[in-house]
PDB file of C-alpha atoms in Angstrom:
ATOM      1  CA  LYS K   1      19.235  -7.431  15.380  1.00  0.00           C
ATOM      2  CA  GLN K   2      20.078  -4.306  13.411  1.00  0.00           C
ATOM      3  CA  GLU K   3      18.396  -1.142  14.681  1.00  0.00           C
ATOM      4  CA  VAL K   4      18.367   1.911  12.429  1.00  0.00           C
ATOM      5  CA  THR K   5      17.448   5.308  13.857  1.00  0.00           C
ATOM      6  CA  GLN K   6      16.821   8.545  12.002  1.00  0.00           C
ATOM      7  CA  ILE K   7      16.960  11.963  13.597  1.00  0.00           C
ATOM      8  CA  PRO K   8      15.084  14.232  13.393  1.00  0.00           C
ATOM      9  CA  ALA K   9      11.723  12.611  12.718  1.00  0.00           C
ATOM     10  CA  ALA K  10      10.489  15.809  11.094  1.00  0.00           C
ATOM     11  CA  LEU K  11      12.139  18.950   9.808  1.00  0.00           C
ATOM     12  CA  SER K  12      10.806  22.195   8.352  1.00  0.00           C
ATOM     13  CA  VAL K  13      13.187  24.648   6.666  1.00  0.00           C
ATOM     14  CA  PRO K  14      12.855  27.687   4.421  1.00  0.00           C
ATOM     15  CA  GLU K  15      13.814  27.328   0.793  1.00  0.00           C
ATOM     16  CA  GLY K  16      17.526  27.768   0.099  1.00  0.00           C
ATOM     17  CA  GLU K  17      18.799  26.376   3.365  1.00  0.00           C
ATOM     18  CA  ASN K  18      21.408  23.612   3.560  1.00  0.00           C
ATOM     19  CA  LEU K  19      20.374  20.744   5.800  1.00  0.00           C
ATOM     20  CA  VAL K  20      21.630  17.485   7.270  1.00  0.00           C
ATOM     21  CA  LEU K  21      19.657  14.336   7.950  1.00  0.00           C
ATOM     22  CA  ASN K  22      21.100  11.794  10.343  1.00  0.00           C
ATOM     23  CA  CYS K  23      21.004   8.016  10.360  1.00  0.00           C
ATOM     24  CA  SER K  24      22.566   5.670  12.910  1.00  0.00           C
ATOM     25  CA  PHE K  25      22.793   1.871  12.963  1.00  0.00           C
ATOM     26  CA  THR K  26      23.811  -0.586  15.657  1.00  0.00           C
ATOM     27  CA  ASP K  27      25.436  -3.424  13.695  1.00  0.00           C
ATOM     28  CA  SER K  28      28.446  -2.621  11.526  1.00  0.00           C
ATOM     29  CA  ALA K  29      28.097  -5.907   9.574  1.00  0.00           C
ATOM     30  CA  ILE K  30      26.647  -4.209   6.508  1.00  0.00           C
ATOM     31  CA  TYR K  31      27.261  -4.397   2.792  1.00  0.00           C
ATOM     32  CA  ASN K  32      26.132  -0.866   2.169  1.00  0.00           C
ATOM     33  CA  LEU K  33      23.834   1.956   3.204  1.00  0.00           C
ATOM     34  CA  GLN K  34      21.226   3.378   0.866  1.00  0.00           C
ATOM     35  CA  TRP K  35      19.225   6.597   1.080  1.00  0.00           C
ATOM     36  CA  PHE K  36      15.723   6.747  -0.373  1.00  0.00           C
ATOM     37  CA  ARG K  37      13.082   9.347  -0.915  1.00  0.00           C
ATOM     38  CA  GLN K  38       9.386   8.552  -0.475  1.00  0.00           C
ATOM     39  CA  ASP K  39       6.630  10.885  -1.588  1.00  0.00           C
ATOM     40  CA  PRO K  40       3.154  10.472  -0.039  1.00  0.00           C
ATOM     41  CA  GLY K  41       1.446   7.350  -1.371  1.00  0.00           C
ATOM     42  CA  LYS K  42       4.331   6.612  -3.684  1.00  0.00           C
ATOM     43  CA  GLY K  43       7.180   4.158  -3.947  1.00  0.00           C
ATOM     44  CA  LEU K  44      10.768   4.495  -2.784  1.00  0.00           C
ATOM     45  CA  THR K  45      13.203   6.293  -5.047  1.00  0.00           C
ATOM     46  CA  SER K  46      16.875   5.463  -4.562  1.00  0.00           C
ATOM     47  CA  LEU K  47      18.992   8.568  -4.003  1.00  0.00           C
ATOM     48  CA  LEU K  48      22.446   7.356  -3.069  1.00  0.00           C
ATOM     49  CA  LEU K  49      24.195   4.085  -2.280  1.00  0.00           C
ATOM     50  CA  ILE K  50      27.382   3.965  -0.211  1.00  0.00           C
ATOM     51  CA  GLN K  51      29.276   0.689  -0.099  1.00  0.00           C
ATOM     52  CA  SER K  52      30.730  -0.262   3.277  1.00  0.00           C
ATOM     53  CA  SER K  53      34.264   0.451   2.018  1.00  0.00           C
ATOM     54  CA  GLN K  54      33.356   3.962   0.908  1.00  0.00           C
ATOM     55  CA  ARG K  55      33.147   7.155   2.936  1.00  0.00           C
ATOM     56  CA  GLU K  56      31.100   9.409   0.690  1.00  0.00           C
ATOM     57  CA  GLN K  57      28.869   9.600  -2.377  1.00  0.00           C
ATOM     58  CA  THR K  58      27.559  12.639  -4.217  1.00  0.00           C
ATOM     59  CA  SER K  59      24.725  13.193  -6.654  1.00  0.00           C
ATOM     60  CA  GLY K  60      23.876  16.748  -7.633  1.00  0.00           C
ATOM     61  CA  ARG K  61      22.862  18.675  -4.504  1.00  0.00           C
ATOM     62  CA  LEU K  62      22.980  15.528  -2.380  1.00  0.00           C
ATOM     63  CA  ASN K  63      25.966  14.222  -0.476  1.00  0.00           C
ATOM     64  CA  ALA K  64      25.923  11.151   1.739  1.00  0.00           C
ATOM     65  CA  SER K  65      28.644  10.064   4.115  1.00  0.00           C
ATOM     66  CA  LEU K  66      29.234   6.819   5.950  1.00  0.00           C
ATOM     67  CA  ASP K  67      31.242   6.112   9.082  1.00  0.00           C
ATOM     68  CA  LYS K  68      30.864   2.389   9.543  1.00  0.00           C
ATOM     69  CA  SER K  69      32.948   2.198  12.700  1.00  0.00           C
ATOM     70  CA  SER K  70      30.713   4.650  14.558  1.00  0.00           C
ATOM     71  CA  GLY K  71      27.512   3.407  12.904  1.00  0.00           C
ATOM     72  CA  ARG K  72      26.542   6.717  11.353  1.00  0.00           C
ATOM     73  CA  SER K  73      25.507   8.141   8.015  1.00  0.00           C
ATOM     74  CA  THR K  74      24.436  11.643   7.047  1.00  0.00           C
ATOM     75  CA  LEU K  75      22.584  12.987   4.039  1.00  0.00           C
ATOM     76  CA  TYR K  76      23.444  16.575   3.199  1.00  0.00           C
ATOM     77  CA  ILE K  77      21.057  18.520   0.976  1.00  0.00           C
ATOM     78  CA  ALA K  78      22.389  21.773  -0.412  1.00  0.00           C
ATOM     79  CA  ALA K  79      20.229  24.754  -1.332  1.00  0.00           C
ATOM     80  CA  SER K  80      16.946  23.051  -0.493  1.00  0.00           C
ATOM     81  CA  GLN K  81      13.892  23.525  -2.738  1.00  0.00           C
ATOM     82  CA  PRO K  82      10.154  22.981  -2.143  1.00  0.00           C
ATOM     83  CA  GLY K  83      10.382  19.988  -4.481  1.00  0.00           C
ATOM     84  CA  ASP K  84      12.687  18.320  -1.938  1.00  0.00           C
ATOM     85  CA  SER K  85       9.741  17.977   0.448  1.00  0.00           C
ATOM     86  CA  ALA K  86       9.301  14.250   1.101  1.00  0.00           C
ATOM     87  CA  THR K  87      10.175  11.549   3.606  1.00  0.00           C
ATOM     88  CA  TYR K  88      13.799  10.444   3.519  1.00  0.00           C
ATOM     89  CA  LEU K  89      14.634   6.903   4.544  1.00  0.00           C
ATOM     90  CA  CYS K  90      17.990   5.333   5.207  1.00  0.00           C
ATOM     91  CA  ALA K  91      18.484   1.589   4.983  1.00  0.00           C
ATOM     92  CA  ALA K  92      21.462  -0.533   6.017  1.00  0.00           C
ATOM     93  CA  ARG K  93      21.899  -3.727   3.993  1.00  0.00           C
ATOM     94  CA  SER K  94      22.853  -6.570   6.301  1.00  0.00           C
ATOM     95  CA  SER K  95      25.755  -8.822   5.323  1.00  0.00           C
ATOM     96  CA  ASN K  96      24.407 -11.479   7.676  1.00  0.00           C
ATOM     97  CA  SER K  97      22.853 -14.460   5.939  1.00  0.00           C
ATOM     98  CA  ASN K  98      20.642 -15.110   8.993  1.00  0.00           C
ATOM     99  CA  SER K  99      18.868 -11.828   8.312  1.00  0.00           C
ATOM    100  CA  GLY K 100      18.247 -12.600   4.652  1.00  0.00           C
ATOM    101  CA  TYR K 101      20.546  -9.767   3.617  1.00  0.00           C
ATOM    102  CA  ALA K 102      17.608  -7.516   4.373  1.00  0.00           C
ATOM    103  CA  LEU K 103      17.516  -3.783   4.078  1.00  0.00           C
ATOM    104  CA  ASN K 104      16.950  -2.536   7.619  1.00  0.00           C
ATOM    105  CA  PHE K 105      15.121   0.753   7.440  1.00  0.00           C
ATOM    106  CA  GLY K 106      14.894   3.698   9.755  1.00  0.00           C
ATOM    107  CA  LYS K 107      11.477   5.254  10.293  1.00  0.00           C
ATOM    108  CA  GLY K 108      12.377   8.246   8.170  1.00  0.00           C
ATOM    109  CA  THR K 109      12.724  12.013   8.380  1.00  0.00           C
ATOM    110  CA  SER K 110       9.766  13.965   7.045  1.00  0.00           C
ATOM    111  CA  LEU K 111      11.128  17.094   5.352  1.00  0.00           C
ATOM    112  CA  LEU K 112       9.108  20.177   4.483  1.00  0.00           C
ATOM    113  CA  VAL K 113      10.780  22.972   2.524  1.00  0.00           C
ATOM    114  CA  THR K 114       8.704  26.137   2.547  1.00  0.00           C
ATOM    115  CA  PRO K 115       8.855  28.737  -0.240  1.00  0.00           C
TER     116      PRO K 115
ATOM    117  CA  GLU S   1      13.054   1.710 -18.967  1.00  0.00           C
ATOM    118  CA  ALA S   2      14.541  -0.259 -16.084  1.00  0.00           C
ATOM    119  CA  GLN S   3      11.871  -0.785 -13.481  1.00  0.00           C
ATOM    120  CA  VAL S   4      10.122  -2.936 -10.920  1.00  0.00           C
ATOM    121  CA  THR S   5       6.414  -3.251 -11.635  1.00  0.00           C
ATOM    122  CA  GLN S   6       3.810  -4.273  -9.103  1.00  0.00           C
ATOM    123  CA  ASN S   7       0.152  -4.998  -9.689  1.00  0.00           C
ATOM    124  CA  PRO S   8      -2.372  -4.105  -8.567  1.00  0.00           C
ATOM    125  CA  ARG S   9      -1.567  -0.696  -7.084  1.00  0.00           C
ATOM    126  CA  TYR S  10      -4.655  -0.730  -4.884  1.00  0.00           C
ATOM    127  CA  LEU S  11      -6.721  -3.649  -3.655  1.00  0.00           C
ATOM    128  CA  ILE S  12      -9.609  -3.999  -1.250  1.00  0.00           C
ATOM    129  CA  THR S  13     -10.574  -7.556  -0.415  1.00  0.00           C
ATOM    130  CA  VAL S  14     -12.459  -9.577   2.178  1.00  0.00           C
ATOM    131  CA  THR S  15     -11.046 -11.812   4.867  1.00  0.00           C
ATOM    132  CA  GLY S  16     -10.144 -15.264   3.599  1.00  0.00           C
ATOM    133  CA  LYS S  17     -10.248 -14.577  -0.134  1.00  0.00           C
ATOM    134  CA  LYS S  18      -6.961 -15.672  -1.683  1.00  0.00           C
ATOM    135  CA  LEU S  19      -5.057 -13.034  -3.585  1.00  0.00           C
ATOM    136  CA  THR S  20      -1.786 -12.580  -5.444  1.00  0.00           C
ATOM    137  CA  VAL S  21       0.251  -9.420  -5.841  1.00  0.00           C
ATOM    138  CA  THR S  22       2.532  -9.642  -8.836  1.00  0.00           C
ATOM    139  CA  CYS S  23       6.038  -8.222  -9.113  1.00  0.00           C
ATOM    140  CA  SER S  24       8.167  -8.131 -12.229  1.00  0.00           C
ATOM    141  CA  GLN S  25      11.585  -6.623 -12.944  1.00  0.00           C
ATOM    142  CA  ASN S  26      13.269  -6.110 -16.298  1.00  0.00           C
ATOM    143  CA  MET S  27      16.853  -5.657 -15.077  1.00  0.00           C
ATOM    144  CA  ASN S  28      17.935  -9.320 -14.905  1.00  0.00           C
ATOM    145  CA  HIS S  29      18.311  -9.008 -11.143  1.00  0.00           C
ATOM    146  CA  GLU S  30      19.018 -12.119  -9.089  1.00  0.00           C
ATOM    147  CA  TYR S  31      17.874 -10.883  -5.663  1.00  0.00           C
ATOM    148  CA  MET S  32      14.228  -9.969  -5.068  1.00  0.00           C
ATOM    149  CA  SER S  33      12.297  -9.319  -1.895  1.00  0.00           C
ATOM    150  CA  TRP S  34       8.979  -8.195  -0.458  1.00  0.00           C
ATOM    151  CA  TYR S  35       8.489  -5.615   2.290  1.00  0.00           C
ATOM    152  CA  ARG S  36       5.481  -4.270   4.100  1.00  0.00           C
ATOM    153  CA  GLN S  37       5.284  -0.743   5.460  1.00  0.00           C
ATOM    154  CA  ASP S  38       3.149   0.063   8.481  1.00  0.00           C
ATOM    155  CA  PRO S  39       2.836   3.326  10.454  1.00  0.00           C
ATOM    156  CA  GLY S  40       5.172   3.330  13.409  1.00  0.00           C
ATOM    157  CA  LEU S  41       6.831   0.080  12.359  1.00  0.00           C
ATOM    158  CA  GLY S  42       8.559   1.138   9.158  1.00  0.00           C
ATOM    159  CA  LEU S  43       9.460  -1.301   6.414  1.00  0.00           C
ATOM    160  CA  ARG S  44       9.957  -4.954   7.252  1.00  0.00           C
ATOM    161  CA  GLN S  45      11.069  -7.779   4.996  1.00  0.00           C
ATOM    162  CA  ILE S  46       8.509 -10.540   4.376  1.00  0.00           C
ATOM    163  CA  TYR S  47      10.308 -12.930   2.026  1.00  0.00           C
ATOM    164  CA  TYR S  48      13.312 -12.837  -0.218  1.00  0.00           C
ATOM    165  CA  SER S  49      14.753 -14.798  -3.123  1.00  0.00           C
ATOM    166  CA  MET S  50      18.411 -15.182  -4.003  1.00  0.00           C
ATOM    167  CA  ASN S  51      17.648 -16.617  -7.446  1.00  0.00           C
ATOM    168  CA  VAL S  52      15.213 -18.816  -9.367  1.00  0.00           C
ATOM    169  CA  GLU S  53      13.699 -21.500  -7.104  1.00  0.00           C
ATOM    170  CA  VAL S  54      15.593 -20.122  -4.058  1.00  0.00           C
ATOM    171  CA  THR S  55      13.350 -18.371  -1.546  1.00  0.00           C
ATOM    172  CA  ASP S  56      13.454 -17.853   2.206  1.00  0.00           C
ATOM    173  CA  LYS S  57      11.601 -16.155   5.037  1.00  0.00           C
ATOM    174  CA  GLY S  58      12.278 -12.621   6.145  1.00  0.00           C
ATOM    175  CA  ASP S  59      11.270 -11.009   9.424  1.00  0.00           C
ATOM    176  CA  VAL S  60       7.487 -11.236   9.055  1.00  0.00           C
ATOM    177  CA  PRO S  61       6.600 -14.218   6.820  1.00  0.00           C
ATOM    178  CA  GLU S  62       3.473 -15.479   8.623  1.00  0.00           C
ATOM    179  CA  GLY S  63       0.433 -15.561   6.358  1.00  0.00           C
ATOM    180  CA  TYR S  64       2.393 -15.111   3.137  1.00  0.00           C
ATOM    181  CA  LYS S  65       3.813 -17.317   0.419  1.00  0.00           C
ATOM    182  CA  VAL S  66       6.075 -16.581  -2.529  1.00  0.00           C
ATOM    183  CA  SER S  67       7.411 -18.355  -5.583  1.00  0.00           C
ATOM    184  CA  ARG S  68      10.272 -17.695  -7.979  1.00  0.00           C
ATOM    185  CA  LYS S  69       9.772 -19.798 -11.083  1.00  0.00           C
ATOM    186  CA  GLU S  70      11.278 -17.215 -13.417  1.00  0.00           C
ATOM    187  CA  LYS S  71      14.039 -14.731 -12.760  1.00  0.00           C
ATOM    188  CA  ARG S  72      11.915 -11.684 -13.548  1.00  0.00           C
ATOM    189  CA  ASN S  73       8.815 -12.518 -11.485  1.00  0.00           C
ATOM    190  CA  PHE S  74       8.329 -12.803  -7.743  1.00  0.00           C
ATOM    191  CA  PRO S  75       4.640 -12.929  -6.780  1.00  0.00           C
ATOM    192  CA  LEU S  76       3.400 -12.516  -3.207  1.00  0.00           C
ATOM    193  CA  ILE S  77       0.516 -14.809  -2.285  1.00  0.00           C
ATOM    194  CA  LEU S  78      -1.904 -14.332   0.588  1.00  0.00           C
ATOM    195  CA  GLU S  79      -3.791 -17.625   0.858  1.00  0.00           C
ATOM    196  CA  SER S  80      -6.250 -16.434   3.507  1.00  0.00           C
ATOM    197  CA  PRO S  81      -5.875 -12.693   4.079  1.00  0.00           C
ATOM    198  CA  SER S  82      -6.751 -11.219   7.456  1.00  0.00           C
ATOM    199  CA  PRO S  83      -7.294  -7.581   8.511  1.00  0.00           C
ATOM    200  CA  ASN S  84      -3.831  -7.444  10.131  1.00  0.00           C
ATOM    201  CA  GLN S  85      -2.363  -7.822   6.650  1.00  0.00           C
ATOM    202  CA  THR S  86      -3.771  -4.457   5.668  1.00  0.00           C
ATOM    203  CA  SER S  87      -0.623  -2.592   4.703  1.00  0.00           C
ATOM    204  CA  LEU S  88       1.450  -0.979   1.959  1.00  0.00           C
ATOM    205  CA  TYR S  89       3.520  -3.622   0.170  1.00  0.00           C
ATOM    206  CA  PHE S  90       6.703  -3.101  -1.776  1.00  0.00           C
ATOM    207  CA  CYS S  91       8.628  -5.388  -4.065  1.00  0.00           C
ATOM    208  CA  ALA S  92      12.355  -4.727  -4.469  1.00  0.00           C
ATOM    209  CA  SER S  93      15.114  -6.133  -6.628  1.00  0.00           C
ATOM    210  CA  SER S  94      18.882  -5.844  -6.893  1.00  0.00           C
ATOM    211  CA  PHE S  95      21.480  -7.370  -9.180  1.00  0.00           C
ATOM    212  CA  ARG S  96      23.071  -9.166  -6.255  1.00  0.00           C
ATOM    213  CA  ARG S  97      22.314  -9.218  -2.545  1.00  0.00           C
ATOM    214  CA  ASN S  98      24.898  -6.462  -1.904  1.00  0.00           C
ATOM    215  CA  THR S  99      24.057  -4.026  -4.710  1.00  0.00           C
ATOM    216  CA  GLU S 100      21.658  -1.121  -5.109  1.00  0.00           C
ATOM    217  CA  ALA S 101      18.012  -1.950  -4.438  1.00  0.00           C
ATOM    218  CA  PHE S 102      15.181  -0.718  -6.657  1.00  0.00           C
ATOM    219  CA  PHE S 103      11.607  -0.615  -5.466  1.00  0.00           C
ATOM    220  CA  GLY S 104       8.254  -0.918  -7.116  1.00  0.00           C
ATOM    221  CA  GLN S 105       5.530   1.716  -6.715  1.00  0.00           C
ATOM    222  CA  GLY S 106       3.802  -0.187  -3.963  1.00  0.00           C
ATOM    223  CA  THR S 107       0.492  -1.988  -3.495  1.00  0.00           C
ATOM    224  CA  ARG S 108      -1.941  -0.640  -0.945  1.00  0.00           C
ATOM    225  CA  LEU S 109      -3.926  -3.595   0.381  1.00  0.00           C
ATOM    226  CA  THR S 110      -6.983  -3.327   2.580  1.00  0.00           C
ATOM    227  CA  VAL S 111      -8.514  -6.483   4.044  1.00  0.00           C
ATOM    228  CA  VAL S 112     -12.002  -6.039   5.520  1.00  0.00           C
TER     229      VAL S 112
END
């Protein structure tokens, strides 16, 4: 069964810093990997999707990479802002029909950006 | 606006009283699914649907039912809710099973 791990569990940085969030997964049989943002009591907002054949995706100050062979993905946030404070979740979409093509989520990294 | 809409957003109910959480998407997506989110356990898939009239169990289906009579709607039914079903529920949809997933705003359910 796919296991997704996110490190660190929590992170506090001063405004303006660049930071990296890490995600690892145990089963390389994935369609894609998706990064989400979750604000307290709110839904999940999709940030970036990387297909299994891709290495990188960028959106504004966000850059996500994928190394399927080593089971790793990183989310890079440039010039962090207080508004970036949230929990960041990575999810690997299984390509295995036995798993229902489920999104397998990590437990998230809680990010706090201080002014 | 393209979105996944869940209702209600908050619900407090008593043990054994049947309830339905609705989910609707306006993006003509084929694949829909339900997840629950619990502290320490993360998000886990309850049920999914590949298309109209095609549904199947996810990782934690016990105590839940679903139906997919129309492409846009995928309700989650709790026939006899119990306190261990207290959780935050999310509906998600994607165009196909291997494309970007979009989530609803969540339904916080408390069963007393």
